[in-house]
Amino acid sequence: MTANGWLQILFFSLAIFAVAKPLGLYLVAVYDGRVRWLGPIERGVYALSDVDPDEDQHWTRYAGSMLLFSLATMLLTYAVLRLQHLLPLNPQHLPAVTDRQSFETAASFTTNTNWQSYSGESTMSYFSQMTQLAYHNFVSAAVGMGIAVAFVRGLARQSAGKLGNFWADLVRGTLYVLLPLSLVFSLVLVHQGVIQNFTPYLNLTTLEGAKQTLAMGPVASQEAIKQLGTNGGGFFNANSAHPFENPTPWSNFWAMFLIFAIPSGLVWMFGRMIGNRRHGWAVWAAMFLLFFSGVSTVYWAEARGNPIHATAGVNMLASATQPGGNMEGKEVRFGIVNSALFATITTDASCGAVNAMHDSFTPLGGLVPLLNIQLGEVIFGGVGAGLYGMLAMIVLTVFIAGLMVGRTPEYLGKKIQAREIQMVMLFALLSSLIILGMTALSVILPAGLAELNNSGPHGFSEILYAFSSAFGNNGSAFGGLTGTTYYYNTMLAVTMLFGRFGLIVPVLALAGFMAEKKIVPESIGTFPVTGPLFVLLLIGVILIVGALTFFPALALGPIVEHFLMDAGRLF
Amino acid sequence: MPRRDASGSESNVGRDAALDTQWRSGALVALRLTVLLVLVCGVGYPALLYGAARLAFPSQAEGSLLHDQCGRVIGSLLIGQLFEAPQYFHGRPSAVAYNAGSSGGSNLGSTNPVLADSLAARAIAFREANALARDRSLPPDVVTASGSGIDPHVSPEMANLQATRVRRARTRDRGVSFSAEQLQELIAAHTLTRQAGILGQPRVNVLELNLALDSLDSNAPIHFGCVPAATGAQR
């Protein structure tokens, strides 16, 4: 670990802090319908699709609209991928994507997961990448933001039962937030060297006289929204490690910034919309502390490196002339600290883009990304998904605090009763059921074990990571698990769909129930949701719920591997 | 009683029908909006960016390509190439043999014997090729495969460790002599520092360094001029 490394972490932290308020203010205005600078386009979209943006929807109708829209986009993507060979903008003449791969990819991009068991440059035509995958990056993110805003409305309103209009939230989030920010930052990325063209792959002769193929494509238009919408699906197989996706330390910084920008702004927006900005900052502080602990752990583990490699005479100590640490699967321009930062950020949020291969991290360096996903990606989190996941954890925290002092728990002046807690428990328990259930099934079935790249505890970690990532709608991987079989394509697709819609429906129900309640004034017995006590209790509940659920599985994977690695054992 | 029954079932039918139309109209809205947003986000936006990028940063948008004197593309500044000849500086090991049409890393875990063995073998081979002492400690990028498989950079230390070998090979095979200082200066001149003084890792672009080396070496192939066969033969 070096002073410069900590400075880079500090620099990033300041940027995330600085963006919270300005972006939060803008988000409040957008979702209030006060931002109108693309008014003609917005009204045109409403008119052509027959939407009344002022219709206030009950939670069931909001959820129904969301499900119908997601289904329509998923079916369209399936069709386009299956018919790719007949469609334009396919200079490499790539064939139709297989049925199982198309199903998985459609599920993956609809659910904002962007799990990719294909490699982009040899599977997807420019047409598929642009009109389907990049498009999903926009709308799946806008859907997530809409759900979060609906939840916050449920908390802020009283005796209402209505959560706003899904269609208007979708269109406004896309037009006023995602599109303009993507356009600006895409140009910044092109300036750094990210490509944006439609030329066929380039065959050239290298300086030594060998043949080399350079994959090309409209990368920049996909790159900014991939991070901004916490999608994470790479244009190329190597994702953000590929120099055409992420050429310089600056492009890497902006990528990381874009992942956390909207989640950070949404937390500020939340504080403003419920009229309690100090509560918003308390939630932000809890997220930041968890983020900082995570990145410190990964940085320490990766800078310390692998003792087995040290025996081969590798110098693990970083200096001004070499990066040190565990560089397997990492890029020299990023070094250890930016790889550790990126891995933490991408799994705190449900992004899943990677600038280094998580499979080749040290056991503890790989444990943190895995745990981040399993904690529900509430540390800033995916756009929208992070905030509504965190709010569910807050309701649970307030409930536990209420039990401890023996009073009816209330949150923001609303009583938390049985049916609210039922929804929260559904939210919290589904993850353990699906992730652990699917992992257990896969280590029993031969089809589950056939795809591993590593054996021993690391092989188990690969499977656990795959299902955690799919359920968390993250999309990063321990990439050694190839997963292009009927078994994994199907099981992971089903897991992704549960992880998205199985959580959104109880969340919207919870929001609907909260919206119906009256706000009662605070009393002396109300648990304060602003001070350090609340921040610590919230962090405690998140860690205890996550650890109780997943510690046994983590002990069998990364934890035991860490000790065996230090003992020099190979598998 | 019968009247109330009848009216009750009638209102149920009415409610079902209303729900039915709600779903149907919701489905229609979903379909229309899907198509509209594909046009805006999936067609309009990439096309707009394509135009803007071509106007503002045409070279980057095309892939930061490098050309020789005859205008042929010899590589991209951003994409590493495979170098094996002794007169060139070498890049990092690659899991995909520097195939920029199929990027990726090894995905080997920390306790995988394949990784441990290849690391040890690479360390021995590097020390032998560069006439280094058998216990000389090496920077990690010498022995580890990158994430992309096409990492264009190495650490300054990895470049410096190769300088003697490159100098000797040029003298032996080409009769061109470089001084040790000349090579040190060349490496230093092609060492990229941290962006904004903070971000990233000091690094050397291998392709750029090798091109600079060839441009100082009057016997290098790039000085042999254009081969006219390509255009000449077609006519």
Short mmCIF file of C-alpha atoms in Angstrom, two decimals, chain A residues 215-382:
data_model
loop_
_atom_site.label_atom_id
_atom_site.label_comp_id
_atom_site.label_asym_id
_atom_site.label_seq_id
_atom_site.Cartn_x
_atom_site.Cartn_y
_atom_site.Cartn_z
CA ALA A 215 -12.22 -5.70 -32.73
CA MET A 216 -14.04 -2.40 -33.40
CA GLY A 217 -17.52 -1.00 -32.83
CA PRO A 218 -19.73 1.71 -31.30
CA VAL A 219 -18.18 1.29 -27.85
CA ALA A 220 -18.35 4.79 -26.33
CA SER A 221 -22.13 5.06 -26.67
CA GLN A 222 -22.41 1.91 -24.57
CA GLU A 223 -19.60 2.69 -22.17
CA ALA A 224 -20.88 5.73 -20.27
CA ILE A 225 -24.39 4.34 -19.74
CA LYS A 226 -22.92 0.98 -18.78
CA GLN A 227 -21.45 2.67 -15.70
CA LEU A 228 -24.02 5.42 -15.15
CA GLY A 229 -26.91 2.94 -15.15
CA THR A 230 -24.90 0.46 -13.02
CA ASN A 231 -25.39 -2.10 -15.78
CA GLY A 232 -21.85 -3.29 -16.36
CA GLY A 233 -22.18 -5.26 -19.58
CA GLY A 234 -18.96 -4.89 -21.54
CA PHE A 235 -18.79 -4.37 -25.27
CA PHE A 236 -15.79 -6.69 -25.28
CA ASN A 237 -15.10 -9.83 -23.31
CA ALA A 238 -12.48 -8.15 -21.11
CA ASN A 239 -15.02 -5.46 -20.15
CA SER A 240 -13.41 -2.35 -18.62
CA ALA A 241 -9.98 -4.00 -18.63
CA HIS A 242 -10.03 -3.69 -22.45
CA PRO A 243 -8.05 -0.61 -23.53
CA PHE A 244 -10.75 0.37 -26.06
CA GLU A 245 -13.30 0.49 -23.22
CA ASN A 246 -11.06 1.97 -20.55
CA PRO A 247 -7.82 3.34 -22.00
CA THR A 248 -6.40 5.62 -19.30
CA PRO A 249 -6.43 6.31 -15.55
CA TRP A 250 -8.76 9.25 -16.26
CA SER A 251 -11.26 7.12 -18.17
CA ASN A 252 -11.07 4.69 -15.27
CA PHE A 253 -11.75 7.46 -12.77
CA TRP A 254 -14.78 8.67 -14.72
CA ALA A 255 -16.06 5.10 -15.01
CA MET A 256 -15.93 4.68 -11.24
CA PHE A 257 -17.41 8.12 -10.69
CA LEU A 258 -20.33 7.37 -13.00
CA ILE A 259 -21.14 4.13 -11.15
CA PHE A 260 -21.60 5.94 -7.82
CA ALA A 261 -22.90 9.30 -9.11
CA ILE A 262 -26.63 8.58 -9.37
CA PRO A 263 -26.81 6.34 -6.26
CA SER A 264 -25.09 9.11 -4.28
CA GLY A 265 -27.47 11.73 -5.70
CA LEU A 266 -30.51 9.53 -5.02
CA VAL A 267 -29.68 9.39 -1.31
CA TRP A 268 -29.60 13.18 -1.16
CA MET A 269 -32.86 13.30 -3.15
CA PHE A 270 -34.39 10.91 -0.62
CA GLY A 271 -33.45 13.17 2.31
CA ARG A 272 -34.93 16.15 0.54
CA MET A 273 -38.18 14.46 -0.52
CA ILE A 274 -38.98 13.20 2.99
CA GLY A 275 -38.05 16.62 4.41
CA ASN A 276 -35.26 15.26 6.61
CA ARG A 277 -31.92 15.96 5.01
CA ARG A 278 -29.98 14.90 8.09
CA HIS A 279 -31.51 11.44 7.79
CA GLY A 280 -30.41 11.39 4.15
CA TRP A 281 -26.83 12.21 5.16
CA ALA A 282 -26.92 9.59 7.92
CA VAL A 283 -27.82 6.94 5.32
CA TRP A 284 -25.08 8.31 3.04
CA ALA A 285 -22.58 8.06 5.91
CA ALA A 286 -23.51 4.43 6.61
CA MET A 287 -23.00 3.63 2.93
CA PHE A 288 -19.69 5.46 2.80
CA LEU A 289 -18.31 3.71 5.88
CA LEU A 290 -19.17 0.31 4.43
CA PHE A 291 -17.62 1.32 1.09
CA PHE A 292 -14.44 2.55 2.74
CA SER A 293 -14.01 -0.60 4.84
CA GLY A 294 -14.49 -2.69 1.73
CA VAL A 295 -11.99 -0.87 -0.43
CA SER A 296 -9.40 -0.82 2.36
CA THR A 297 -9.69 -4.59 2.74
CA VAL A 298 -9.35 -5.31 -0.98
CA TYR A 299 -6.47 -2.86 -1.32
CA TRP A 300 -4.65 -4.48 1.60
CA ALA A 301 -5.23 -8.02 0.33
CA GLU A 302 -4.17 -7.30 -3.27
CA ALA A 303 -1.14 -5.19 -2.31
CA ARG A 304 -0.01 -7.94 0.04
CA GLY A 305 -0.20 -10.32 -2.91
CA ASN A 306 0.12 -14.06 -3.06
CA PRO A 307 2.85 -15.72 -0.94
CA ILE A 308 2.98 -18.60 -3.42
CA HIS A 309 4.04 -16.15 -6.13
CA ALA A 310 6.63 -14.56 -3.85
CA THR A 311 8.47 -17.89 -3.76
CA ALA A 312 9.02 -17.56 -7.53
CA GLY A 313 10.97 -14.37 -6.83
CA VAL A 314 8.20 -11.84 -7.49
CA ASN A 315 8.66 -8.54 -5.66
CA MET A 316 5.32 -7.73 -4.01
CA LEU A 317 6.45 -4.34 -2.73
CA ALA A 318 5.11 -1.43 -4.77
CA SER A 319 7.50 1.36 -5.75
CA ALA A 320 7.60 4.32 -8.13
CA THR A 321 8.73 2.00 -10.93
CA GLN A 322 6.52 -1.07 -10.44
CA PRO A 323 2.99 -1.81 -9.16
CA GLY A 324 3.76 -4.67 -6.73
CA GLY A 325 1.12 -6.98 -5.29
CA ASN A 326 -1.03 -9.51 -7.11
CA MET A 327 -1.06 -8.35 -10.75
CA GLU A 328 -2.57 -11.51 -12.28
CA GLY A 329 -5.62 -10.35 -14.25
CA LYS A 330 -4.85 -6.65 -13.66
CA GLU A 331 -3.69 -3.89 -16.00
CA VAL A 332 -0.47 -1.93 -15.48
CA ARG A 333 -2.10 1.46 -16.13
CA PHE A 334 -4.50 0.91 -13.20
CA GLY A 335 -2.17 -0.88 -10.79
CA ILE A 336 -3.35 -2.40 -7.54
CA VAL A 337 -5.28 0.52 -6.04
CA ASN A 338 -7.50 1.28 -9.03
CA SER A 339 -8.26 -2.42 -9.45
CA ALA A 340 -9.22 -2.66 -5.77
CA LEU A 341 -11.32 0.51 -5.98
CA PHE A 342 -13.10 -0.61 -9.12
CA ALA A 343 -13.85 -4.09 -7.76
CA THR A 344 -15.33 -2.62 -4.58
CA ILE A 345 -17.37 0.04 -6.35
CA THR A 346 -18.74 -2.28 -9.01
CA THR A 347 -20.04 -4.71 -6.38
CA ASP A 348 -21.21 -2.09 -3.85
CA ALA A 349 -23.38 -0.90 -6.69
CA SER A 350 -25.02 -3.55 -8.83
CA CYS A 351 -22.80 -2.58 -11.76
CA GLY A 352 -20.64 -5.58 -12.48
CA ALA A 353 -18.24 -3.95 -14.92
CA VAL A 354 -14.70 -5.07 -14.12
CA ASN A 355 -11.29 -3.54 -14.88
CA ALA A 356 -9.49 -6.56 -13.44
CA MET A 357 -10.41 -10.22 -13.28
CA HIS A 358 -12.01 -10.96 -9.90
CA ASP A 359 -11.37 -14.68 -10.33
CA SER A 360 -7.63 -14.03 -10.04
CA PHE A 361 -7.87 -11.81 -6.94
CA THR A 362 -6.44 -13.16 -3.69
CA PRO A 363 -9.06 -15.03 -1.62
CA LEU A 364 -9.78 -12.08 0.69
CA GLY A 365 -9.62 -9.60 -2.17
CA GLY A 366 -12.32 -11.70 -3.85
CA LEU A 367 -14.31 -12.15 -0.65
CA VAL A 368 -15.18 -8.46 -0.37
CA PRO A 369 -16.84 -8.15 -3.81
CA LEU A 370 -18.74 -11.38 -3.08
CA LEU A 371 -19.90 -10.13 0.32
CA ASN A 372 -20.81 -6.71 -1.09
CA ILE A 373 -23.20 -8.43 -3.49
CA GLN A 374 -24.60 -10.70 -0.79
CA LEU A 375 -25.29 -7.77 1.54
CA GLY A 376 -27.86 -6.78 -1.08
CA GLU A 377 -25.81 -4.13 -2.91
CA VAL A 378 -27.06 -1.45 -0.56
CA ILE A 379 -23.72 0.36 -0.33
CA PHE A 380 -24.74 3.21 -2.64
CA GLY A 381 -26.03 0.33 -4.69
CA GLY A 382 -27.47 0.03 -8.15
#
